[in-house]
PDB file of C-alpha atoms in Angstrom:
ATOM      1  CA  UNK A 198      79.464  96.065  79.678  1.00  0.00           C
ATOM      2  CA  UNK A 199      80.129  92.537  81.270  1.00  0.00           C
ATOM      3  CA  UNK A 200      81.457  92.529  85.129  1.00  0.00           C
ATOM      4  CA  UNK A 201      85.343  93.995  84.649  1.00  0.00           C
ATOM      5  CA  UNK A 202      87.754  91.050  85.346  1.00  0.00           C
ATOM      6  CA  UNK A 203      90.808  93.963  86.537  1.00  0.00           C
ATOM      7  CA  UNK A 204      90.165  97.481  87.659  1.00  0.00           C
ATOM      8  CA  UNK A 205      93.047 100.229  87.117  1.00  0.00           C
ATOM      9  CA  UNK A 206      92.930 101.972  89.919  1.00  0.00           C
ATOM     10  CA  UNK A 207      94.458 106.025  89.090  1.00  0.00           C
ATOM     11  CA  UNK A 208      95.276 107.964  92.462  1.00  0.00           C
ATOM     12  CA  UNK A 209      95.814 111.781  91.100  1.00  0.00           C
ATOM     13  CA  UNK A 210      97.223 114.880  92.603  1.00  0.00           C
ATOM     14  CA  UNK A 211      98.120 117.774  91.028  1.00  0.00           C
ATOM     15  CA  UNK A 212      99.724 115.687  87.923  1.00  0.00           C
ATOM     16  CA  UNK A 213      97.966 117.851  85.073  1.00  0.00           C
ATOM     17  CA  UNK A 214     101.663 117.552  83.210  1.00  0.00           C
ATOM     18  CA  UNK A 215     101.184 113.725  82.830  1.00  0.00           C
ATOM     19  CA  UNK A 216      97.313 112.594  83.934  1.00  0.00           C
ATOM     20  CA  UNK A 217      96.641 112.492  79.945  1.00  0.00           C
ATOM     21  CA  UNK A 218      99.216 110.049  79.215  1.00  0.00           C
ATOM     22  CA  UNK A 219      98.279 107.744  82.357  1.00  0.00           C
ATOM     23  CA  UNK A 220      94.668 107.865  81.097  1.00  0.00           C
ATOM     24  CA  UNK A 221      95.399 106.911  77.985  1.00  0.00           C
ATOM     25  CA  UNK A 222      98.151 104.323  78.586  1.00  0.00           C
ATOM     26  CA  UNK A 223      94.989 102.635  80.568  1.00  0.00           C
ATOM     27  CA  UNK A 224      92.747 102.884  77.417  1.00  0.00           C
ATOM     28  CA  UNK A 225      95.149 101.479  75.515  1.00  0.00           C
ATOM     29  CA  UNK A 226      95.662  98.168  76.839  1.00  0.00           C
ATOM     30  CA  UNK A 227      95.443  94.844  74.272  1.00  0.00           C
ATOM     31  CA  UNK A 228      92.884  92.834  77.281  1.00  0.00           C
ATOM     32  CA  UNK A 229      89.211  94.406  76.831  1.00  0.00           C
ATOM     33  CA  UNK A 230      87.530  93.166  80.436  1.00  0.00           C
ATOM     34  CA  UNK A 231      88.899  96.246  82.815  1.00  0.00           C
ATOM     35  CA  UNK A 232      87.592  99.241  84.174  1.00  0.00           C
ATOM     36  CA  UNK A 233      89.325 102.147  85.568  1.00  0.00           C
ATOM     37  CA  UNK A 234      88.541 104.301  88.129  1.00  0.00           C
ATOM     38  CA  UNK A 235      89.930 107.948  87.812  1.00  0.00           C
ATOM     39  CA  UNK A 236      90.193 109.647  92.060  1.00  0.00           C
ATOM     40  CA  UNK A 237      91.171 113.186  91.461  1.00  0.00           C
ATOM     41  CA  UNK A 238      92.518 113.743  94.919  1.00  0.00           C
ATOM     42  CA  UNK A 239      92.262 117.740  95.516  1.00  0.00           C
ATOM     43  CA  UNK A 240      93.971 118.523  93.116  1.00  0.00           C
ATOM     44  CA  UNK A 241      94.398 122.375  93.035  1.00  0.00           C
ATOM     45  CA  UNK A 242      95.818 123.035  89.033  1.00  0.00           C
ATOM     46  CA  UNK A 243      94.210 121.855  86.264  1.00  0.00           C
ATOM     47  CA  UNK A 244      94.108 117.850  86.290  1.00  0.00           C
ATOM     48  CA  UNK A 245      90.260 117.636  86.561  1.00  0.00           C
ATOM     49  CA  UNK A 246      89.893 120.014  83.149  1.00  0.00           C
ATOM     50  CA  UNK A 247      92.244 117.109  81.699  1.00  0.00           C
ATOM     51  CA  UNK A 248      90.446 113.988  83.396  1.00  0.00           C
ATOM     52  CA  UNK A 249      87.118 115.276  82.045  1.00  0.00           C
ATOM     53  CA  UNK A 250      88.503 115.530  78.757  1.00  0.00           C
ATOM     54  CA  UNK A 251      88.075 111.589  78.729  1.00  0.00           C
ATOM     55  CA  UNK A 252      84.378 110.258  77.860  1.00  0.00           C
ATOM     56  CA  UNK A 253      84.511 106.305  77.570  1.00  0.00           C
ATOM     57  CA  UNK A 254      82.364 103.404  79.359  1.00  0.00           C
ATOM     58  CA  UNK A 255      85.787 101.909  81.182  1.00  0.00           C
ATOM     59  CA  UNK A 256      85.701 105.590  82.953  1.00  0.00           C
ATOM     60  CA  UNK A 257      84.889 105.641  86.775  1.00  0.00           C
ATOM     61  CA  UNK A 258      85.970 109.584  87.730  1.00  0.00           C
ATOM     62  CA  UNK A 259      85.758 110.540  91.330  1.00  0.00           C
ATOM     63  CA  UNK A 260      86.376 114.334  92.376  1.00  0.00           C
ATOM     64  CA  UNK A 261      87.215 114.608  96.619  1.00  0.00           C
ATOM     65  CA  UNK A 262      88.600 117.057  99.080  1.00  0.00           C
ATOM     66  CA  UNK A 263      92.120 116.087  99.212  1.00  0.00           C
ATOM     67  CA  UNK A 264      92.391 112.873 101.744  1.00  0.00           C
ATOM     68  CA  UNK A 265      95.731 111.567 100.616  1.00  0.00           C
ATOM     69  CA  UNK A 266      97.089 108.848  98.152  1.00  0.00           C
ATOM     70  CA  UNK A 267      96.343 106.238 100.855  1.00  0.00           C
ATOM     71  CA  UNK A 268      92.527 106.761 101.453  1.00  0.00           C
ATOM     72  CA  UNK A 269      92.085 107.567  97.819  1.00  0.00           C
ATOM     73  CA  UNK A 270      93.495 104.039  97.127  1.00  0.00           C
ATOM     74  CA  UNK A 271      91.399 102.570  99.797  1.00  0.00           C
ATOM     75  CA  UNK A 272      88.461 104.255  97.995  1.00  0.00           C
ATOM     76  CA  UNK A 273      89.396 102.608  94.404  1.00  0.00           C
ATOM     77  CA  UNK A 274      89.171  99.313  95.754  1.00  0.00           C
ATOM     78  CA  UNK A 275      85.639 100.313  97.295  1.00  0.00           C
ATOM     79  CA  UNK A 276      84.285 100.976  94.273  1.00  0.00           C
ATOM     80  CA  UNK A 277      86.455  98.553  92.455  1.00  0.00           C
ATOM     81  CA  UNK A 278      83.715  95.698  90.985  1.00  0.00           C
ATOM     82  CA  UNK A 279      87.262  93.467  88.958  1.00  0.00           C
ATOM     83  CA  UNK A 280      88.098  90.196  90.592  1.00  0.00           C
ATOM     84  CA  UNK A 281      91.624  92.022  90.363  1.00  0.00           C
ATOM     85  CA  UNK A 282      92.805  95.164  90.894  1.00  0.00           C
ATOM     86  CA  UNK A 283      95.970  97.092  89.929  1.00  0.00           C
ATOM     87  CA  UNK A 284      97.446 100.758  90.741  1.00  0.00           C
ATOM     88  CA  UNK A 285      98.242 103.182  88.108  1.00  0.00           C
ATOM     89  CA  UNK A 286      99.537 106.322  89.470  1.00  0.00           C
ATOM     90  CA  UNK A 287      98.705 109.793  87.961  1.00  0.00           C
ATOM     91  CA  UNK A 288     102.506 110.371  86.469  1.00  0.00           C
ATOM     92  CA  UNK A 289     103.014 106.823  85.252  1.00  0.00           C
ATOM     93  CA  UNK A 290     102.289 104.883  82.066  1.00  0.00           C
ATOM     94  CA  UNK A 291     101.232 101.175  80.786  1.00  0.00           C
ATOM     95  CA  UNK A 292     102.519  99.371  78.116  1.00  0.00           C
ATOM     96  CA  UNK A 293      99.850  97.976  75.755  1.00  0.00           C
ATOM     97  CA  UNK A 294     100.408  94.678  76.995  1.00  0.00           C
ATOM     98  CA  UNK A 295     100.736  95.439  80.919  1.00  0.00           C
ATOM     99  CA  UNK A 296      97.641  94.054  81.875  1.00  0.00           C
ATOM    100  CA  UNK A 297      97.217  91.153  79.429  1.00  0.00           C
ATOM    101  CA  UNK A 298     100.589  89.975  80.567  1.00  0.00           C
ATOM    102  CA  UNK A 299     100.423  90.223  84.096  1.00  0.00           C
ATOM    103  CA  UNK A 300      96.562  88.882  84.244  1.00  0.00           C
ATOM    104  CA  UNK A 301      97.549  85.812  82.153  1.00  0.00           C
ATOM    105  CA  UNK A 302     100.549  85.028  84.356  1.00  0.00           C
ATOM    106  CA  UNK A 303      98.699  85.604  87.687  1.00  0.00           C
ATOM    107  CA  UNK A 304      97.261  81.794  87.695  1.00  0.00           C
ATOM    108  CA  UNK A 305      96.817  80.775  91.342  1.00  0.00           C
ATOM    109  CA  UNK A 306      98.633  83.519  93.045  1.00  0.00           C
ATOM    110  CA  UNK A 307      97.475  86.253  94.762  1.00  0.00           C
ATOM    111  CA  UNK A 308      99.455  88.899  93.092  1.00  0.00           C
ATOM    112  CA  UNK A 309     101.670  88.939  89.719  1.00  0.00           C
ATOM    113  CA  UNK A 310     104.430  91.876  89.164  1.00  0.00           C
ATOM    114  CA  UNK A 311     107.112  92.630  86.288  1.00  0.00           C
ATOM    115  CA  UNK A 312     109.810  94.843  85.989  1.00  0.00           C
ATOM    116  CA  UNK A 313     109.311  98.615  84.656  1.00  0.00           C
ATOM    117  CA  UNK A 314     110.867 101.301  83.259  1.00  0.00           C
ATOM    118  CA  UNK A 315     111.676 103.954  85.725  1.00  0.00           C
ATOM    119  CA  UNK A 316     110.767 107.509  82.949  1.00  0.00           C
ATOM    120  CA  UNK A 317     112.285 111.360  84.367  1.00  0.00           C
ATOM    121  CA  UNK A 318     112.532 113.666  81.359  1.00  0.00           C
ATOM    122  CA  UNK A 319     114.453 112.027  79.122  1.00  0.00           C
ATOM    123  CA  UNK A 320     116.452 109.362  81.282  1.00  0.00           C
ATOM    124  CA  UNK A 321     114.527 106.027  81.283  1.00  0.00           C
ATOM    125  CA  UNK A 322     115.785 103.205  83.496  1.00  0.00           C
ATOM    126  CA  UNK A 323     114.483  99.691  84.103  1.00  0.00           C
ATOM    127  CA  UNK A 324     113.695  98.932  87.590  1.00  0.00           C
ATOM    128  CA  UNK A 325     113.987  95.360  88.494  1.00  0.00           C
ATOM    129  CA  UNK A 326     111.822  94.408  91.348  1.00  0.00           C
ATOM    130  CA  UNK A 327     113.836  91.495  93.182  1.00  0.00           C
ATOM    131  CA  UNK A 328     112.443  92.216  96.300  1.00  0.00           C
ATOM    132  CA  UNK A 329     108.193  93.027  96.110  1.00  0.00           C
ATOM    133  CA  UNK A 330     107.882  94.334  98.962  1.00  0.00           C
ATOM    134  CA  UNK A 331     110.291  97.571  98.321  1.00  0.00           C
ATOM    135  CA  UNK A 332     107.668  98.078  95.431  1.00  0.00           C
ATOM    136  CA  UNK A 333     104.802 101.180  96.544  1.00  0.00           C
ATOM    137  CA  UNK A 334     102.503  98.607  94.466  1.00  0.00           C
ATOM    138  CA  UNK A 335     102.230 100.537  91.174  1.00  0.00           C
ATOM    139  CA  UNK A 336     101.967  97.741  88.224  1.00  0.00           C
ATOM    140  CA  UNK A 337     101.152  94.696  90.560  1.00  0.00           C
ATOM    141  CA  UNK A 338      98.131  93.455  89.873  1.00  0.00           C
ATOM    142  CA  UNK A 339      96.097  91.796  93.225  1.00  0.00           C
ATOM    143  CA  UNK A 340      93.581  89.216  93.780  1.00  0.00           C
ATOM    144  CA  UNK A 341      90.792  91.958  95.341  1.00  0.00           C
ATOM    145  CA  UNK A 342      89.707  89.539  98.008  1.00  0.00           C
ATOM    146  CA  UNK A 343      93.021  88.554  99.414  1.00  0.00           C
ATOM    147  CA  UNK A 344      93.312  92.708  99.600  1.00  0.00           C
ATOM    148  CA  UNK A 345      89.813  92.967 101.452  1.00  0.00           C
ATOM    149  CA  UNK A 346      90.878  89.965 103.757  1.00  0.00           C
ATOM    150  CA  UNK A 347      94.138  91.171 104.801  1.00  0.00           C
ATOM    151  CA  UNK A 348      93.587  94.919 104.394  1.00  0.00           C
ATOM    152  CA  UNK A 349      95.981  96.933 102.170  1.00  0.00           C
ATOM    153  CA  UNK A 350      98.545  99.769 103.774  1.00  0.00           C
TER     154      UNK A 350
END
């Protein structure tokens, strides 16, 4: 497999109710040149049963003592070898298109965002992000060396 161009980055923590769909919403994607990276945080129920389910070269799975979302995100971009990187939590989902769209409308920036729908049971909302920086940076996609220069949290 060539060099990724974006790693998914999936912080988990106890999210064996939903971990399956985030997994597979990151499989899914329509752009081929990704990898994600799978950091089971601790988690005490059954998430790592369901993470291991998964066998596929874009895998990266990382089992820790329980350090916090934080760290664990601070470890994804360690090991993170994309030019970009984007955050996928453990009980949220892509669209097909999510990171085709966002990496083709990144251009010169250092970071390119959308809107997203906002899912609780049944009730789905869209969430409009006018301001980026009231965003906990789920679905923006970064420029990996402006987030090593400047640091992250």
């Amino acid at each position: 497999m060539d060099l990724p161009i974006i790693s998914i980055i999936i912080r988990i923590y106890n999210d064996e109710h939903y971990i399956r769909k985030a997994i597979q919403s990151a499989l899914n994607q329509d752009f081929n040149n990704y990898e994600i990276i799978v950091i089971n945080d601790g988690s005490t129920d059954s998430t790592q049963e369901i993470i291991d389910e998964f066998s596929d070269e874009k895998l990266i799975k990382i089992q820790q003592e329980n350090k916090g979302m934080i760290e664990s995100g601070y470890i994804g971009l360690k090991q993170a070898r994309g030019e970009y990187v984007i955050f996928l939590d453990g009980d949220d989902e892509f669209l097909p298109n999510t990171i085709k769209e966002l990496h083709d409308n990144i251009g010169n920036e250092y970071f390119a965002y959308s809107d997203y729908y906002e899912v609780k049971g049944e009730n789905k909302k869209i969430v409009s992000l006018e301001n980026i920086f009231n965003s906990l940076a789920c679905g923006i996609l970064f420029k990996k060396e402006v987030l090593n220069e400047i640091g992250f949290w």
